[in-house]
Amino acid sequence: MKKGIVGASLLAMVLVASQPLTMAHAADAIPTPVVTDTTATPASQLTISGAGELKKLDTLDLNTVINLALNDSYNLALLQLKYKVLDQQNASLGVNLVDLNNSFNIQAGNGSPVLHVPSDNNSGTDSGVNGDDPQSGSVTTASPALKAANTVSAQTDEPTPAPTTDNSGSGSAGAAATDPADPADPGTPAPEPSKPDPSDAYEQQLKELQNAVGKISDGLNKSAAAQNTQLETSRKTLEKNINSLDTQKENTELQINEAREGIKLGMTGQYVQLLASQKQVQLSKDYIDVLTRDVQRAQTLQSLGSGTQEDIDKANRALLAEKDNLTNLEDAYQKALITISFDLGIEYNPNIQLTDIDVTVEPVAKKNVDAILSSSYQVQTLANGIVQAQWEEDNQDKNAANSFDEQATKANTEIARQQLSQGKIDLAKSIESSYTDADTAYKSVVTAQRTVSDVTLDNTNMQIRYNAGVVTKYDFDKFQYQVHVDQVKQDLAKLQFYVQQAKVQAMENGYIAASSSSAAAGASGGSSAASAG
């Protein structure tokens, strides 16, 4: 609810508004003369800076009050904006999740994203050394070093030509060339040392290159696996946030509906209190008329020698006390009127006409408590908490979470279940209490109606006696006032019962108010005039 200004500051505003307005421009660098507004602002034209133009009404009824309150509620408007923000945030996260899934392929089977490293399609690879493994998700590239290794390997595969001999000489000479040198023969030269085979060097270089390429491949695979894990974590985080926003949206929608019912019930109680206060003001005025006649009667009796000054003083004291009470009642009524005017966004009108409420007096039918709980906005919100906690428990990252995290998540789910159980118990108490309050209010109305019926019959007999001259005009008028008091008490009892009816209706619609009848306290209160006689 908005624009609520209560307390003494409201009356101070009314008093200040009726005085000449003095405005000083404190923000100016050079002092400026004080400008005095000689036009007094009537209390009925009170406005709030920044609140917009206030509506002007001459009459007010309950339906108008509820409609204006729903259309002029800051709380309801903020909840609707909150829902819009959550909806946009949810859509944004959904787009991010789609983009993430589209940017990386999903590995078949387990659904985990795989990072693909770009490869050179024009280079040849040795399938025995660095082939792609689609099952593991690792991808290697044909690096320049691997290309060189493959080239060397191709060269070493060529056959080495065999050494040739010269057969042009004689057979002895040829035999001497092939036979090993005789070390005892000084004419035989020493054999040359054996030279290393070039193919061995090539094979060693190939192994070194292959080892280097293997290390590079392992590094790329590890890097790709780490990025895949990070992407999977990001995807799970997005899914968790989206699920959380879905729950918040559902809860906010429940809060909006709950706020609507709460506004209806709250403004019903506020309007009923205003009506009750108005009835009490009128009753006090009628009582002042009775007390004024008491003073006149005491003065007349004194003049006739049948009364004393003490009787006159007592009558005067009672009259002054009720006048003070009337002042308090009128102040309370005007304060309540100012408050409801600002709550509804209407211009304050001290003479506004209030339309009475037509109350249907019949027992309140009690519905099943479990059915009311299941449709309660509070219970639905608590149930959503269980769903959210269970989802987080079922979708917890088992690789990243340790045993303590798992236990904490399970505990959160159990806490949500306990909160729902406790909430149902508390709300069930409120439901039973509301039905009891409604039944009590109904019985009060029945009693008040019976009292009015009895006093109406007595008033008919009094009228007969007055017409016969048996009863004086003073006694007859005083009895008429007592009839009016009982009728006002009946009206107040009906208003209180109407509030309890509205409370039960809101409860059956999903809004379970606190188990107290404080909302109708104004309807049950009465002035000293209501208890007089």
Short mmCIF file of C-alpha atoms in Angstrom, two decimals:
data_model
loop_
_atom_site.label_atom_id
_atom_site.label_comp_id
_atom_site.label_asym_id
_atom_site.label_seq_id
_atom_site.Cartn_x
_atom_site.Cartn_y
_atom_site.Cartn_z
CA MET A 1 0.00 0.00 0.00
CA LYS A 2 1.28 3.48 -0.66
CA LYS A 3 1.01 7.08 0.30
CA GLY A 4 0.24 6.10 3.88
CA ILE A 5 0.80 9.02 6.22
CA VAL A 6 -0.34 8.32 9.75
CA GLY A 7 0.07 9.73 13.21
CA ALA A 8 0.22 13.30 14.39
CA SER A 9 2.11 14.36 11.26
CA LEU A 10 -1.13 13.99 9.28
CA LEU A 11 -3.02 16.41 11.48
CA ALA A 12 -0.02 18.72 11.48
CA MET A 13 -0.15 18.71 7.69
CA VAL A 14 -3.80 19.69 7.76
CA LEU A 15 -3.10 22.54 10.18
CA VAL A 16 -0.11 23.78 8.22
CA ALA A 17 -2.07 23.66 4.98
CA SER A 18 -4.61 26.12 6.37
CA GLN A 19 -1.91 28.70 7.18
CA PRO A 20 -0.22 31.16 4.79
CA LEU A 21 2.57 29.38 2.90
CA THR A 22 6.09 30.82 3.14
CA MET A 23 8.59 29.67 0.51
CA ALA A 24 12.32 30.53 0.60
CA HIS A 25 14.72 29.72 -2.25
CA ALA A 26 17.61 28.38 -0.18
CA ALA A 27 19.46 27.08 -3.21
CA ASP A 28 20.05 30.54 -4.72
CA ALA A 29 23.56 31.95 -4.34
CA ILE A 30 22.18 35.47 -3.74
CA PRO A 31 19.64 35.83 -0.93
CA THR A 32 16.18 36.42 -2.31
CA PRO A 33 13.21 38.04 -0.63
CA VAL A 34 10.79 35.75 1.14
CA VAL A 35 7.64 35.25 -0.89
CA THR A 36 4.45 34.88 1.11
CA ASP A 37 1.45 33.16 -0.41
CA THR A 38 -1.60 34.97 0.86
CA THR A 39 -3.92 32.28 -0.47
CA ALA A 40 -4.66 29.64 2.14
CA THR A 41 -4.70 26.02 0.94
CA PRO A 42 -7.85 24.22 2.06
CA ALA A 43 -7.36 20.94 3.84
CA SER A 44 -9.45 19.25 1.16
CA GLN A 45 -6.76 20.02 -1.45
CA LEU A 46 -3.86 18.21 0.20
CA THR A 47 -1.47 16.76 -2.36
CA ILE A 48 1.74 14.74 -2.27
CA SER A 49 4.76 15.85 -4.28
CA GLY A 50 5.56 13.29 -6.98
CA ALA A 51 2.37 11.28 -6.38
CA GLY A 52 0.62 12.55 -9.48
CA GLU A 53 -2.81 14.12 -9.73
CA LEU A 54 -5.25 12.95 -7.07
CA LYS A 55 -8.75 11.89 -8.08
CA LYS A 56 -11.70 13.87 -6.75
CA LEU A 57 -14.58 11.89 -5.26
CA ASP A 58 -17.71 13.00 -3.42
CA THR A 59 -18.86 9.50 -2.43
CA LEU A 60 -17.00 6.34 -1.57
CA ASP A 61 -18.05 2.70 -1.47
CA LEU A 62 -16.24 -0.56 -0.79
CA ASN A 63 -15.94 -1.70 -4.42
CA THR A 64 -14.41 1.63 -5.40
CA VAL A 65 -12.00 1.39 -2.49
CA ILE A 66 -10.80 -2.09 -3.51
CA ASN A 67 -10.44 -1.20 -7.20
CA LEU A 68 -8.52 1.98 -6.49
CA ALA A 69 -6.26 0.16 -4.04
CA LEU A 70 -5.42 -2.56 -6.58
CA ASN A 71 -4.65 0.00 -9.27
CA ASP A 72 -2.66 2.27 -6.96
CA SER A 73 -0.57 -0.24 -5.01
CA TYR A 74 3.19 0.25 -5.09
CA ASN A 75 3.68 -3.20 -3.58
CA LEU A 76 1.70 -4.91 -6.32
CA ALA A 77 3.40 -2.87 -9.04
CA LEU A 78 6.84 -3.75 -7.69
CA LEU A 79 5.99 -7.44 -7.62
CA GLN A 80 4.85 -7.27 -11.23
CA LEU A 81 8.10 -5.54 -12.20
CA LYS A 82 10.06 -8.16 -10.27
CA TYR A 83 8.32 -10.91 -12.25
CA LYS A 84 9.17 -9.14 -15.49
CA VAL A 85 12.84 -8.87 -14.50
CA LEU A 86 12.99 -12.56 -13.56
CA ASP A 87 11.34 -13.50 -16.85
CA GLN A 88 13.90 -11.51 -18.85
CA GLN A 89 16.81 -12.92 -16.86
CA ASN A 90 15.49 -16.43 -17.40
CA ALA A 91 15.22 -15.85 -21.15
CA SER A 92 18.76 -14.45 -21.24
CA LEU A 93 20.18 -17.50 -19.49
CA GLY A 94 18.25 -19.75 -21.85
CA VAL A 95 19.86 -18.01 -24.84
CA ASN A 96 23.28 -18.42 -23.25
CA LEU A 97 22.67 -22.13 -22.74
CA VAL A 98 21.60 -22.61 -26.35
CA ASP A 99 24.67 -20.72 -27.57
CA LEU A 100 26.91 -22.87 -25.40
CA ASN A 101 25.42 -26.10 -26.72
CA ASN A 102 25.60 -24.87 -30.31
CA SER A 103 29.23 -23.73 -30.05
CA PHE A 104 30.50 -27.19 -29.07
CA ASN A 105 29.38 -30.57 -30.26
CA ILE A 106 27.83 -32.90 -27.74
CA GLN A 107 29.69 -36.18 -27.34
CA ALA A 108 27.50 -39.12 -28.19
CA GLY A 109 26.49 -41.30 -25.32
CA ASN A 110 27.19 -39.21 -22.26
CA GLY A 111 26.22 -35.78 -23.53
CA SER A 112 29.43 -34.00 -22.50
CA PRO A 113 30.77 -31.21 -24.73
CA VAL A 114 34.01 -31.86 -26.65
CA LEU A 115 36.53 -29.26 -27.77
CA HIS A 116 37.80 -29.85 -31.34
CA VAL A 117 41.30 -28.55 -32.16
CA PRO A 118 41.61 -27.39 -35.81
CA SER A 119 43.84 -29.70 -37.89
CA ASP A 120 45.71 -29.37 -41.20
CA ASN A 121 43.72 -31.35 -43.72
CA ASN A 122 46.55 -31.21 -46.30
CA SER A 123 49.16 -32.97 -44.16
CA GLY A 124 49.59 -36.69 -43.87
CA THR A 125 49.62 -38.40 -40.49
CA ASP A 126 50.90 -41.67 -39.24
CA SER A 127 47.85 -43.51 -37.98
CA GLY A 128 50.03 -45.57 -35.70
CA VAL A 129 51.34 -42.46 -33.96
CA ASN A 130 48.80 -39.67 -33.89
CA GLY A 131 45.38 -40.64 -35.16
CA ASP A 132 42.09 -39.03 -34.01
CA ASP A 133 40.29 -40.96 -31.34
CA PRO A 134 36.55 -40.09 -31.50
CA GLN A 135 35.77 -42.19 -28.44
CA SER A 136 38.09 -40.31 -26.11
CA GLY A 137 37.32 -36.94 -27.60
CA SER A 138 41.02 -36.12 -28.05
CA VAL A 139 42.24 -34.61 -31.31
CA THR A 140 45.86 -34.06 -32.40
CA THR A 141 47.32 -32.06 -35.27
CA ALA A 142 49.88 -32.91 -37.91
CA SER A 143 52.70 -30.67 -36.69
CA PRO A 144 55.75 -29.72 -38.83
CA ALA A 145 57.93 -31.93 -36.65
CA LEU A 146 55.72 -34.91 -37.39
CA LYS A 147 55.89 -34.12 -41.10
CA ALA A 148 59.71 -34.20 -40.94
CA ALA A 149 59.66 -37.50 -39.05
CA ASN A 150 57.45 -39.05 -41.69
CA THR A 151 59.81 -37.80 -44.41
CA VAL A 152 62.85 -39.33 -42.70
CA SER A 153 60.95 -42.58 -42.21
CA ALA A 154 60.23 -42.71 -45.93
CA GLN A 155 63.90 -42.22 -46.75
CA THR A 156 65.12 -45.01 -44.44
CA ASP A 157 62.74 -47.46 -46.08
CA GLU A 158 64.82 -47.34 -49.38
CA PRO A 159 67.29 -50.36 -49.80
CA THR A 160 71.02 -49.71 -49.40
CA PRO A 161 73.11 -50.74 -52.51
CA ALA A 162 75.53 -53.70 -51.96
CA PRO A 163 79.35 -53.15 -52.45
CA THR A 164 80.82 -54.22 -55.88
CA THR A 165 84.15 -56.00 -56.66
CA ASP A 166 86.59 -55.60 -59.53
CA ASN A 167 86.77 -58.90 -61.54
CA SER A 168 89.17 -57.61 -64.23
CA GLY A 169 92.30 -58.92 -62.46
CA SER A 170 93.67 -62.47 -62.22
CA GLY A 171 92.11 -64.98 -59.98
CA SER A 172 94.95 -64.79 -57.46
CA ALA A 173 94.77 -61.09 -57.37
CA GLY A 174 91.01 -61.27 -56.89
CA ALA A 175 91.42 -63.80 -54.14
CA ALA A 176 93.95 -61.63 -52.43
CA ALA A 177 91.57 -58.72 -52.54
CA THR A 178 88.82 -60.63 -50.83
CA ASP A 179 90.89 -62.51 -48.29
CA PRO A 180 91.57 -60.82 -44.99
CA ALA A 181 94.94 -59.16 -44.69
CA ASP A 182 97.62 -61.06 -43.04
CA PRO A 183 98.84 -59.08 -40.08
CA ALA A 184 102.26 -60.81 -40.31
CA ASP A 185 102.68 -59.57 -43.80
CA PRO A 186 104.24 -56.13 -43.58
CA GLY A 187 103.08 -55.34 -47.05
CA THR A 188 99.44 -55.70 -46.11
CA PRO A 189 97.74 -52.39 -45.07
CA ALA A 190 95.82 -52.18 -41.70
CA PRO A 191 92.03 -52.49 -41.93
CA GLU A 192 90.02 -49.27 -41.68
CA PRO A 193 87.65 -48.81 -38.63
CA SER A 194 83.95 -49.64 -39.25
CA LYS A 195 81.67 -46.65 -40.03
CA PRO A 196 78.22 -46.26 -38.34
CA ASP A 197 75.22 -47.21 -40.38
CA PRO A 198 73.28 -43.99 -41.45
CA SER A 199 69.96 -45.81 -41.06
CA ASP A 200 70.57 -46.13 -37.30
CA ALA A 201 70.89 -42.36 -36.96
CA TYR A 202 67.72 -41.84 -38.94
CA GLU A 203 65.81 -44.27 -36.74
CA GLN A 204 67.07 -42.50 -33.58
CA GLN A 205 65.97 -39.13 -34.91
CA LEU A 206 62.59 -40.57 -35.84
CA LYS A 207 62.06 -41.93 -32.32
CA GLU A 208 62.98 -38.59 -30.80
CA LEU A 209 60.56 -36.80 -33.08
CA GLN A 210 57.86 -39.31 -32.34
CA ASN A 211 58.39 -38.86 -28.58
CA ALA A 212 58.21 -35.08 -28.96
CA VAL A 213 55.03 -35.33 -31.01
CA GLY A 214 53.55 -37.69 -28.42
CA LYS A 215 54.21 -35.20 -25.64
CA ILE A 216 52.65 -32.43 -27.68
CA SER A 217 49.65 -34.64 -28.37
CA ASP A 218 49.28 -35.50 -24.66
CA GLY A 219 49.43 -31.82 -23.79
CA LEU A 220 46.75 -30.95 -26.31
CA ASN A 221 44.56 -33.79 -25.07
CA LYS A 222 44.91 -32.68 -21.46
CA SER A 223 44.14 -29.08 -22.40
CA ALA A 224 41.09 -30.16 -24.39
CA ALA A 225 39.89 -32.34 -21.52
CA ALA A 226 40.28 -29.46 -19.05
CA GLN A 227 38.32 -27.13 -21.32
CA ASN A 228 35.65 -29.79 -21.81
CA THR A 229 35.31 -30.10 -18.02
CA GLN A 230 35.06 -26.33 -17.69
CA LEU A 231 32.38 -26.20 -20.38
CA GLU A 232 30.43 -28.97 -18.67
CA THR A 233 30.63 -27.06 -15.38
CA SER A 234 29.42 -23.88 -17.11
CA ARG A 235 26.51 -25.76 -18.64
CA LYS A 236 25.46 -27.22 -15.29
CA THR A 237 25.75 -23.79 -13.67
CA LEU A 238 23.50 -22.29 -16.33
CA GLU A 239 20.96 -25.08 -15.89
CA LYS A 240 21.00 -24.55 -12.12
CA ASN A 241 20.49 -20.80 -12.48
CA ILE A 242 17.68 -21.30 -14.98
CA ASN A 243 15.94 -23.74 -12.64
CA SER A 244 16.35 -21.32 -9.74
CA LEU A 245 14.86 -18.47 -11.78
CA ASP A 246 11.93 -20.69 -12.77
CA THR A 247 11.22 -21.28 -9.09
CA GLN A 248 11.53 -17.57 -8.30
CA LYS A 249 9.12 -16.75 -11.12
CA GLU A 250 6.55 -19.20 -9.76
CA ASN A 251 6.96 -17.81 -6.25
CA THR A 252 6.66 -14.22 -7.49
CA GLU A 253 3.47 -15.07 -9.35
CA LEU A 254 2.12 -16.59 -6.15
CA GLN A 255 3.14 -13.43 -4.27
CA ILE A 256 1.28 -11.27 -6.80
CA ASN A 257 -1.92 -13.27 -6.34
CA GLU A 258 -1.40 -13.29 -2.58
CA ALA A 259 -0.88 -9.52 -2.59
CA ARG A 260 -4.14 -9.01 -4.47
CA GLU A 261 -6.11 -10.97 -1.89
CA GLY A 262 -4.23 -9.24 0.92
CA ILE A 263 -5.04 -5.81 -0.51
CA LYS A 264 -8.73 -6.69 -0.82
CA LEU A 265 -8.89 -7.90 2.77
CA GLY A 266 -6.82 -5.03 4.14
CA MET A 267 -8.85 -2.33 2.42
CA THR A 268 -12.09 -4.03 3.49
CA GLY A 269 -10.98 -3.80 7.11
CA GLN A 270 -9.84 -0.21 6.62
CA TYR A 271 -13.14 0.88 5.05
CA VAL A 272 -15.12 -0.94 7.73
CA GLN A 273 -13.12 0.85 10.41
CA LEU A 274 -13.88 4.16 8.72
CA LEU A 275 -17.59 3.36 8.62
CA ALA A 276 -17.58 2.28 12.27
CA SER A 277 -15.78 5.47 13.27
CA GLN A 278 -18.36 7.55 11.41
CA LYS A 279 -21.23 5.76 13.16
CA GLN A 280 -19.58 6.33 16.54
CA VAL A 281 -19.20 10.04 15.79
CA GLN A 282 -22.90 10.34 14.98
CA LEU A 283 -23.84 8.34 18.07
CA SER A 284 -21.72 10.64 20.23
CA LYS A 285 -23.48 13.66 18.80
CA ASP A 286 -26.84 12.13 19.63
CA TYR A 287 -25.64 11.40 23.16
CA ILE A 288 -24.57 15.03 23.56
CA ASP A 289 -28.15 16.03 22.73
CA VAL A 290 -29.38 13.72 25.49
CA LEU A 291 -26.87 15.12 28.00
CA THR A 292 -27.80 18.67 27.04
CA ARG A 293 -31.43 17.90 27.90
CA ASP A 294 -30.20 16.43 31.20
CA VAL A 295 -28.58 19.76 32.06
CA GLN A 296 -31.72 21.64 31.14
CA ARG A 297 -33.82 19.30 33.24
CA ALA A 298 -31.52 19.74 36.24
CA GLN A 299 -31.71 23.49 35.90
CA THR A 300 -35.50 23.35 35.64
CA LEU A 301 -35.77 21.16 38.74
CA GLN A 302 -33.54 23.53 40.65
CA SER A 303 -35.70 26.47 39.68
CA LEU A 304 -38.74 24.58 40.94
CA GLY A 305 -37.00 23.74 44.18
CA SER A 306 -36.79 20.03 43.44
CA GLY A 307 -33.15 19.96 42.38
CA THR A 308 -29.77 21.12 43.58
CA GLN A 309 -26.73 22.79 42.08
CA GLU A 310 -24.88 19.54 42.52
CA ASP A 311 -27.26 17.86 40.07
CA ILE A 312 -26.55 20.62 37.56
CA ASP A 313 -22.77 20.26 38.03
CA LYS A 314 -22.91 16.49 37.49
CA ALA A 315 -24.95 16.94 34.31
CA ASN A 316 -22.49 19.56 33.03
CA ARG A 317 -19.48 17.35 33.75
CA ALA A 318 -21.03 14.46 31.82
CA LEU A 319 -21.78 16.79 28.91
CA LEU A 320 -18.22 18.17 28.79
CA ALA A 321 -16.74 14.67 28.99
CA GLU A 322 -18.79 13.51 26.02
CA LYS A 323 -17.83 16.61 24.04
CA ASP A 324 -14.18 15.74 24.64
CA ASN A 325 -14.91 12.20 23.53
CA LEU A 326 -16.58 13.52 20.39
CA THR A 327 -13.49 15.58 19.60
CA ASN A 328 -11.31 12.48 19.88
CA LEU A 329 -13.67 10.46 17.72
CA GLU A 330 -13.78 13.15 15.05
CA ASP A 331 -9.99 13.45 15.03
CA ALA A 332 -9.65 9.67 14.67
CA TYR A 333 -12.18 9.66 11.84
CA GLN A 334 -10.45 12.46 9.94
CA LYS A 335 -7.06 10.79 10.40
CA ALA A 336 -8.43 7.51 9.05
CA LEU A 337 -10.06 9.39 6.17
CA ILE A 338 -6.79 11.13 5.27
CA THR A 339 -4.93 7.82 5.41
CA ILE A 340 -7.36 5.98 3.17
CA SER A 341 -7.46 8.94 0.77
CA PHE A 342 -3.70 8.80 0.29
CA ASP A 343 -3.79 5.00 0.06
CA LEU A 344 -6.32 5.22 -2.76
CA GLY A 345 -4.77 8.20 -4.52
CA ILE A 346 -7.84 10.42 -4.08
CA GLU A 347 -8.11 13.99 -2.91
CA TYR A 348 -8.86 14.38 0.77
CA ASN A 349 -12.47 15.45 1.26
CA PRO A 350 -13.56 15.80 4.91
CA ASN A 351 -17.22 15.79 3.86
CA ILE A 352 -17.09 12.74 1.61
CA GLN A 353 -20.13 10.49 1.80
CA LEU A 354 -19.51 6.87 2.79
CA THR A 355 -21.81 4.19 1.38
CA ASP A 356 -22.87 1.58 3.90
CA ILE A 357 -22.19 -2.12 3.34
CA ASP A 358 -25.02 -4.55 2.78
CA VAL A 359 -24.23 -7.48 5.08
CA THR A 360 -25.80 -10.89 4.59
CA VAL A 361 -26.10 -12.54 7.98
CA GLU A 362 -25.81 -16.30 7.71
CA PRO A 363 -23.52 -18.91 9.25
CA VAL A 364 -20.15 -19.40 7.58
CA ALA A 365 -19.88 -22.84 6.00
CA LYS A 366 -16.65 -24.56 7.04
CA LYS A 367 -14.57 -26.18 4.29
CA ASN A 368 -11.99 -28.95 4.52
CA VAL A 369 -8.75 -27.69 6.05
CA ASP A 370 -6.52 -29.82 3.80
CA ALA A 371 -8.25 -28.46 0.72
CA ILE A 372 -7.66 -24.90 1.89
CA LEU A 373 -4.01 -25.67 2.66
CA SER A 374 -3.40 -27.21 -0.76
CA SER A 375 -4.66 -24.05 -2.49
CA SER A 376 -2.83 -21.71 -0.11
CA TYR A 377 -0.24 -19.44 -1.69
CA GLN A 378 2.02 -19.88 1.34
CA VAL A 379 1.94 -23.68 1.10
CA GLN A 380 2.57 -23.61 -2.65
CA THR A 381 5.61 -21.38 -2.08
CA LEU A 382 6.99 -23.75 0.55
CA ALA A 383 6.36 -26.71 -1.77
CA ASN A 384 8.33 -24.96 -4.50
CA GLY A 385 11.20 -24.71 -2.04
CA ILE A 386 11.21 -28.50 -1.68
CA VAL A 387 11.19 -28.99 -5.46
CA GLN A 388 14.11 -26.59 -5.87
CA ALA A 389 16.14 -28.20 -3.09
CA GLN A 390 15.47 -31.70 -4.44
CA TRP A 391 16.52 -30.64 -7.92
CA GLU A 392 19.80 -29.23 -6.62
CA GLU A 393 20.41 -32.46 -4.73
CA ASP A 394 19.70 -34.66 -7.76
CA ASN A 395 21.79 -32.52 -10.12
CA GLN A 396 24.76 -31.90 -7.86
CA ASP A 397 28.16 -32.31 -9.56
CA LYS A 398 29.44 -35.52 -7.97
CA ASN A 399 32.97 -34.92 -9.27
CA ALA A 400 33.32 -31.39 -7.88
CA ALA A 401 31.41 -31.91 -4.62
CA ASN A 402 32.88 -33.69 -1.63
CA SER A 403 31.01 -35.65 1.02
CA PHE A 404 30.43 -32.53 3.12
CA ASP A 405 28.81 -30.71 0.17
CA GLU A 406 26.55 -33.69 -0.48
CA GLN A 407 25.46 -33.84 3.15
CA ALA A 408 24.78 -30.09 3.18
CA THR A 409 22.63 -30.36 0.05
CA LYS A 410 20.64 -33.23 1.55
CA ALA A 411 20.20 -31.19 4.74
CA ASN A 412 18.82 -28.26 2.71
CA THR A 413 16.21 -30.56 1.20
CA GLU A 414 15.23 -31.81 4.64
CA ILE A 415 15.02 -28.22 5.93
CA ALA A 416 12.60 -27.37 3.11
CA ARG A 417 10.44 -30.36 4.04
CA GLN A 418 10.43 -29.37 7.70
CA GLN A 419 9.49 -25.80 6.80
CA LEU A 420 6.52 -27.07 4.80
CA SER A 421 5.37 -29.28 7.66
CA GLN A 422 5.68 -26.47 10.20
CA GLY A 423 4.02 -24.01 7.84
CA LYS A 424 1.03 -26.30 7.37
CA ILE A 425 0.59 -26.60 11.15
CA ASP A 426 0.72 -22.84 11.67
CA LEU A 427 -1.64 -22.17 8.78
CA ALA A 428 -4.05 -24.86 9.99
CA LYS A 429 -4.21 -23.02 13.33
CA SER A 430 -5.02 -19.78 11.51
CA ILE A 431 -7.73 -21.52 9.49
CA GLU A 432 -9.42 -22.95 12.57
CA SER A 433 -9.09 -19.61 14.37
CA SER A 434 -10.62 -17.73 11.43
CA TYR A 435 -13.62 -20.04 11.34
CA THR A 436 -14.00 -19.65 15.11
CA ASP A 437 -13.81 -15.84 14.85
CA ALA A 438 -16.40 -15.87 12.08
CA ASP A 439 -18.73 -18.06 14.16
CA THR A 440 -18.27 -15.79 17.19
CA ALA A 441 -19.00 -12.70 15.09
CA TYR A 442 -22.10 -14.37 13.69
CA LYS A 443 -23.38 -15.13 17.17
CA SER A 444 -22.76 -11.51 18.18
CA VAL A 445 -24.90 -10.33 15.27
CA VAL A 446 -27.69 -12.74 16.23
CA THR A 447 -27.59 -11.46 19.80
CA ALA A 448 -27.63 -7.83 18.64
CA GLN A 449 -30.57 -8.53 16.35
CA ARG A 450 -32.50 -10.12 19.17
CA THR A 451 -31.74 -7.12 21.39
CA VAL A 452 -32.97 -4.70 18.72
CA SER A 453 -36.10 -6.77 18.25
CA ASP A 454 -36.80 -6.65 21.98
CA VAL A 455 -36.13 -2.94 22.32
CA THR A 456 -38.29 -2.20 19.30
CA LEU A 457 -41.20 -3.94 20.99
CA ASP A 458 -40.48 -2.01 24.19
CA ASN A 459 -40.40 1.21 22.19
CA THR A 460 -43.86 0.48 20.84
CA ASN A 461 -45.17 0.05 24.38
CA MET A 462 -43.35 3.22 25.45
CA GLN A 463 -44.99 5.10 22.61
CA ILE A 464 -48.41 3.93 23.86
CA ARG A 465 -47.68 5.03 27.41
CA TYR A 466 -46.34 8.38 26.20
CA ASN A 467 -49.45 9.00 24.14
CA ALA A 468 -51.55 8.14 27.20
CA GLY A 469 -49.64 10.72 29.24
CA VAL A 470 -48.14 8.15 31.58
CA VAL A 471 -44.53 8.80 30.47
CA THR A 472 -42.91 12.24 30.27
CA LYS A 473 -41.33 13.65 27.12
CA TYR A 474 -37.93 13.52 28.78
CA ASP A 475 -38.18 9.80 29.57
CA PHE A 476 -39.59 9.02 26.14
CA ASP A 477 -36.76 10.84 24.31
CA LYS A 478 -34.16 9.13 26.45
CA PHE A 479 -35.64 5.76 25.64
CA GLN A 480 -35.59 6.62 21.94
CA TYR A 481 -31.87 7.24 22.25
CA GLN A 482 -31.39 3.84 23.87
CA VAL A 483 -33.14 2.25 20.91
CA HIS A 484 -30.71 4.09 18.63
CA VAL A 485 -27.74 2.82 20.68
CA ASP A 486 -28.85 -0.78 20.30
CA GLN A 487 -29.32 -0.29 16.56
CA VAL A 488 -25.80 1.14 16.22
CA LYS A 489 -24.41 -1.81 18.19
CA GLN A 490 -26.15 -4.12 15.75
CA ASP A 491 -24.63 -2.24 12.81
CA LEU A 492 -21.15 -2.48 14.36
CA ALA A 493 -21.61 -6.20 14.96
CA LYS A 494 -22.61 -6.67 11.33
CA LEU A 495 -19.54 -4.78 10.16
CA GLN A 496 -17.33 -6.95 12.31
CA PHE A 497 -18.99 -10.06 10.95
CA TYR A 498 -18.51 -8.77 7.39
CA VAL A 499 -14.76 -8.47 8.00
CA GLN A 500 -14.67 -12.06 9.27
CA GLN A 501 -16.60 -13.17 6.19
CA ALA A 502 -14.06 -11.42 3.98
CA LYS A 503 -11.24 -13.03 5.94
CA VAL A 504 -12.70 -16.50 5.39
CA GLN A 505 -13.27 -15.77 1.71
CA ALA A 506 -9.67 -14.63 1.25
CA MET A 507 -8.51 -17.73 3.11
CA GLU A 508 -10.47 -20.01 0.79
CA ASN A 509 -9.02 -18.10 -2.19
CA GLY A 510 -5.47 -18.86 -1.05
CA TYR A 511 -4.58 -16.00 1.31
CA ILE A 512 -4.49 -17.13 4.94
CA ALA A 513 -4.25 -14.13 7.25
CA ALA A 514 -2.91 -14.19 10.79
CA SER A 515 -5.24 -15.72 13.34
CA SER A 516 -6.46 -12.55 14.94
CA SER A 517 -9.44 -10.27 14.56
CA SER A 518 -7.41 -7.10 14.80
CA ALA A 519 -8.60 -6.07 11.34
CA ALA A 520 -12.08 -5.62 12.74
CA ALA A 521 -11.05 -4.01 16.00
CA GLY A 522 -12.40 -0.68 14.82
CA ALA A 523 -15.79 -2.16 14.15
CA SER A 524 -16.12 -3.63 17.62
CA GLY A 525 -14.97 -0.52 19.48
CA GLY A 526 -17.50 1.89 20.86
CA SER A 527 -17.66 5.28 22.49
CA SER A 528 -18.98 6.05 25.89
CA ALA A 529 -22.20 6.95 24.14
CA ALA A 530 -22.63 3.39 22.90
CA SER A 531 -22.41 2.05 26.43
CA ALA A 532 -24.55 4.71 27.98
CA GLY A 533 -28.03 4.11 29.30
#
